[in-house]
Structure formats: structure tokens, C-alpha cells
Amino acid sequence: MTQIIFLPHEKFCPDGLVTTAEAGQSILDVAHGVRIPIETACGGATAGGTCHVIIREGFDSLNEADELEEDYLDRAWGLEPQSRLSCQARVGTEDLIVEIPRYSLNHAG
């Protein structure tokens, strides 16, 4: 099992949260499983950028982003080199620290 730390987010996870996940699970599924309501305008079908997260630790253990994901990430607010769409980022074998950006394409705070 891999440990995932979700950093505090004012709206979705005010106190932060620590959980575990199995390799291969999407970060979005893990978050929703522990009731962190990361947005998914497309329902997790890689057709938007609302589920954008930043991987603060463990980025290299995730599956590689494909071209479609990278295209949608280009539209995300606050893009960083360690940004991923949570619906596409699959948990690997290293522990993760995940930050949910303050803003997304659909909300402003």
C-alpha cells in the first residue's frame, strides 16, 4: 500500500488528510473514496482540466502522462512541472504528497 497525503485545501479538505491506496488506483478515485470532492467536469474521462492536482512528492513514481492529458493540463490554472490530472495519474509504489490547487477552471476560490 502507498501512503497519500492530501495537503490542506480551504474548500475540499481543510485539515488535509492521510490515506493509503493500492498501486494502479487513480488519485481522483482515492480522493473521492475518502470524500475529498475534487472536481471532475468530465467525469474522469480526460476531457477537461478541473481535476488538476500538483504532486509535491512522489511524482516520478506515477504513470507517465499521455499526450491527451498534457493537452488538457495546458489549460489548467496554476500549472506547475509536477501537475497532473488526478483522473489519469495512477498511484505507483512511492508515497505521495498531493496538493489540490486553490483554483480550477470551474471555481475561483
PDB file of N, CA and C in Angstrom, residues 28-64:
ATOM      1  N   LEU A  28      -7.719  10.557  -8.338  1.00  0.00           N
ATOM      2  CA  LEU A  28      -9.102  11.012  -8.241  1.00  0.00           C
ATOM      3  C   LEU A  28      -9.960   9.985  -7.504  1.00  0.00           C
ATOM      4  N   ASP A  29      -9.825   8.710  -7.851  1.00  0.00           N
ATOM      5  CA  ASP A  29     -10.612   7.674  -7.173  1.00  0.00           C
ATOM      6  C   ASP A  29     -10.260   7.595  -5.691  1.00  0.00           C
ATOM      7  N   VAL A  30      -8.982   7.735  -5.382  1.00  0.00           N
ATOM      8  CA  VAL A  30      -8.552   7.717  -3.981  1.00  0.00           C
ATOM      9  C   VAL A  30      -9.189   8.892  -3.240  1.00  0.00           C
ATOM     10  N   ALA A  31      -9.101  10.086  -3.831  1.00  0.00           N
ATOM     11  CA  ALA A  31      -9.670  11.282  -3.188  1.00  0.00           C
ATOM     12  C   ALA A  31     -11.171  11.130  -2.971  1.00  0.00           C
ATOM     13  N   HIS A  32     -11.877  10.726  -4.000  1.00  0.00           N
ATOM     14  CA  HIS A  32     -13.327  10.566  -3.858  1.00  0.00           C
ATOM     15  C   HIS A  32     -13.663   9.480  -2.839  1.00  0.00           C
ATOM     16  N   GLY A  33     -12.824   8.447  -2.747  1.00  0.00           N
ATOM     17  CA  GLY A  33     -13.050   7.374  -1.788  1.00  0.00           C
ATOM     18  C   GLY A  33     -12.953   7.820  -0.339  1.00  0.00           C
ATOM     19  N   VAL A  34     -12.204   8.904  -0.088  1.00  0.00           N
ATOM     20  CA  VAL A  34     -12.095   9.446   1.272  1.00  0.00           C
ATOM     21  C   VAL A  34     -12.854  10.775   1.403  1.00  0.00           C
ATOM     22  N   ARG A  35     -13.769  10.978   0.477  1.00  0.00           N
ATOM     23  CA  ARG A  35     -14.696  12.121   0.481  1.00  0.00           C
ATOM     24  C   ARG A  35     -14.025  13.475   0.297  1.00  0.00           C
ATOM     25  N   ILE A  36     -12.952  13.503  -0.503  1.00  0.00           N
ATOM     26  CA  ILE A  36     -12.375  14.778  -0.936  1.00  0.00           C
ATOM     27  C   ILE A  36     -12.963  15.034  -2.320  1.00  0.00           C
ATOM     28  N   PRO A  37     -13.848  16.022  -2.448  1.00  0.00           N
ATOM     29  CA  PRO A  37     -14.597  16.201  -3.683  1.00  0.00           C
ATOM     30  C   PRO A  37     -13.843  16.977  -4.783  1.00  0.00           C
ATOM     31  N   ILE A  38     -12.708  16.416  -5.224  1.00  0.00           N
ATOM     32  CA  ILE A  38     -12.002  17.040  -6.344  1.00  0.00           C
ATOM     33  C   ILE A  38     -12.975  17.118  -7.512  1.00  0.00           C
ATOM     34  N   GLU A  39     -13.006  18.262  -8.172  1.00  0.00           N
ATOM     35  CA  GLU A  39     -13.926  18.458  -9.287  1.00  0.00           C
ATOM     36  C   GLU A  39     -13.604  17.553 -10.463  1.00  0.00           C
ATOM     37  N   THR A  40     -14.650  17.167 -11.180  1.00  0.00           N
ATOM     38  CA  THR A  40     -14.488  16.383 -12.399  1.00  0.00           C
ATOM     39  C   THR A  40     -15.576  16.778 -13.377  1.00  0.00           C
ATOM     40  N   ALA A  41     -15.385  17.857 -14.085  1.00  0.00           N
ATOM     41  CA  ALA A  41     -16.389  18.317 -15.038  1.00  0.00           C
ATOM     42  C   ALA A  41     -16.663  17.276 -16.116  1.00  0.00           C
ATOM     43  N   CYS A  42     -15.665  16.434 -16.414  1.00  0.00           N
ATOM     44  CA  CYS A  42     -15.821  15.432 -17.478  1.00  0.00           C
ATOM     45  C   CYS A  42     -16.108  14.047 -16.927  1.00  0.00           C
ATOM     46  N   GLY A  43     -16.193  13.901 -15.622  1.00  0.00           N
ATOM     47  CA  GLY A  43     -16.433  12.600 -15.025  1.00  0.00           C
ATOM     48  C   GLY A  43     -15.230  11.676 -15.053  1.00  0.00           C
ATOM     49  N   GLY A  44     -14.032  12.246 -15.197  1.00  0.00           N
ATOM     50  CA  GLY A  44     -12.811  11.441 -15.192  1.00  0.00           C
ATOM     51  C   GLY A  44     -12.456  10.854 -16.538  1.00  0.00           C
ATOM     52  N   ALA A  45     -12.932  11.473 -17.612  1.00  0.00           N
ATOM     53  CA  ALA A  45     -12.717  10.930 -18.959  1.00  0.00           C
ATOM     54  C   ALA A  45     -11.623  11.663 -19.741  1.00  0.00           C
ATOM     55  N   THR A  46     -10.752  12.384 -19.076  1.00  0.00           N
ATOM     56  CA  THR A  46      -9.691  13.179 -19.711  1.00  0.00           C
ATOM     57  C   THR A  46     -10.273  14.113 -20.759  1.00  0.00           C
ATOM     58  N   ALA A  47     -11.287  14.856 -20.381  1.00  0.00           N
ATOM     59  CA  ALA A  47     -11.891  15.802 -21.313  1.00  0.00           C
ATOM     60  C   ALA A  47     -12.001  17.180 -20.685  1.00  0.00           C
ATOM     61  N   GLY A  48     -11.179  17.454 -19.697  1.00  0.00           N
ATOM     62  CA  GLY A  48     -11.180  18.753 -19.038  1.00  0.00           C
ATOM     63  C   GLY A  48      -9.962  18.854 -18.151  1.00  0.00           C
ATOM     64  N   GLY A  49      -9.859  19.960 -17.453  1.00  0.00           N
ATOM     65  CA  GLY A  49      -8.716  20.152 -16.573  1.00  0.00           C
ATOM     66  C   GLY A  49      -9.103  20.455 -15.148  1.00  0.00           C
ATOM     67  N   THR A  50     -10.366  20.209 -14.792  1.00  0.00           N
ATOM     68  CA  THR A  50     -10.840  20.590 -13.458  1.00  0.00           C
ATOM     69  C   THR A  50     -10.272  19.718 -12.352  1.00  0.00           C
ATOM     70  N   CYS A  51      -9.773  18.530 -12.673  1.00  0.00           N
ATOM     71  CA  CYS A  51      -9.256  17.635 -11.627  1.00  0.00           C
ATOM     72  C   CYS A  51      -7.739  17.766 -11.479  1.00  0.00           C
ATOM     73  N   HIS A  52      -7.201  18.883 -11.903  1.00  0.00           N
ATOM     74  CA  HIS A  52      -5.763  19.168 -11.820  1.00  0.00           C
ATOM     75  C   HIS A  52      -5.287  19.126 -10.373  1.00  0.00           C
ATOM     76  N   VAL A  53      -4.175  18.426 -10.139  1.00  0.00           N
ATOM     77  CA  VAL A  53      -3.501  18.410  -8.847  1.00  0.00           C
ATOM     78  C   VAL A  53      -2.007  18.600  -9.080  1.00  0.00           C
ATOM     79  N   ILE A  54      -1.315  18.948  -8.017  1.00  0.00           N
ATOM     80  CA  ILE A  54       0.139  19.096  -8.069  1.00  0.00           C
ATOM     81  C   ILE A  54       0.731  18.039  -7.139  1.00  0.00           C
ATOM     82  N   ILE A  55       1.658  17.260  -7.659  1.00  0.00           N
ATOM     83  CA  ILE A  55       2.282  16.195  -6.885  1.00  0.00           C
ATOM     84  C   ILE A  55       3.551  16.760  -6.260  1.00  0.00           C
ATOM     85  N   ARG A  56       3.528  17.017  -4.967  1.00  0.00           N
ATOM     86  CA  ARG A  56       4.655  17.638  -4.268  1.00  0.00           C
ATOM     87  C   ARG A  56       5.758  16.633  -3.949  1.00  0.00           C
ATOM     88  N   GLU A  57       5.397  15.371  -3.776  1.00  0.00           N
ATOM     89  CA  GLU A  57       6.400  14.305  -3.578  1.00  0.00           C
ATOM     90  C   GLU A  57       5.870  13.037  -4.217  1.00  0.00           C
ATOM     91  N   GLY A  58       6.768  12.278  -4.852  1.00  0.00           N
ATOM     92  CA  GLY A  58       6.409  11.009  -5.457  1.00  0.00           C
ATOM     93  C   GLY A  58       6.030  11.089  -6.928  1.00  0.00           C
ATOM     94  N   PHE A  59       6.220  12.233  -7.551  1.00  0.00           N
ATOM     95  CA  PHE A  59       5.812  12.456  -8.937  1.00  0.00           C
ATOM     96  C   PHE A  59       6.364  11.389  -9.884  1.00  0.00           C
ATOM     97  N   ASP A  60       7.636  11.054  -9.734  1.00  0.00           N
ATOM     98  CA  ASP A  60       8.278  10.126 -10.666  1.00  0.00           C
ATOM     99  C   ASP A  60       7.769   8.696 -10.537  1.00  0.00           C
ATOM    100  N   SER A  61       7.032   8.385  -9.477  1.00  0.00           N
ATOM    101  CA  SER A  61       6.508   7.030  -9.324  1.00  0.00           C
ATOM    102  C   SER A  61       5.170   6.838 -10.035  1.00  0.00           C
ATOM    103  N   LEU A  62       4.571   7.931 -10.505  1.00  0.00           N
ATOM    104  CA  LEU A  62       3.292   7.844 -11.207  1.00  0.00           C
ATOM    105  C   LEU A  62       3.507   7.360 -12.638  1.00  0.00           C
ATOM    106  N   ASN A  63       2.446   6.844 -13.246  1.00  0.00           N
ATOM    107  CA  ASN A  63       2.493   6.525 -14.665  1.00  0.00           C
ATOM    108  C   ASN A  63       2.779   7.811 -15.456  1.00  0.00           C
ATOM    109  N   GLU A  64       3.298   7.677 -16.648  1.00  0.00           N
ATOM    110  CA  GLU A  64       3.588   8.864 -17.461  1.00  0.00           C
ATOM    111  C   GLU A  64       2.306   9.436 -18.041  1.00  0.00           C
TER     112      GLU A  64
END
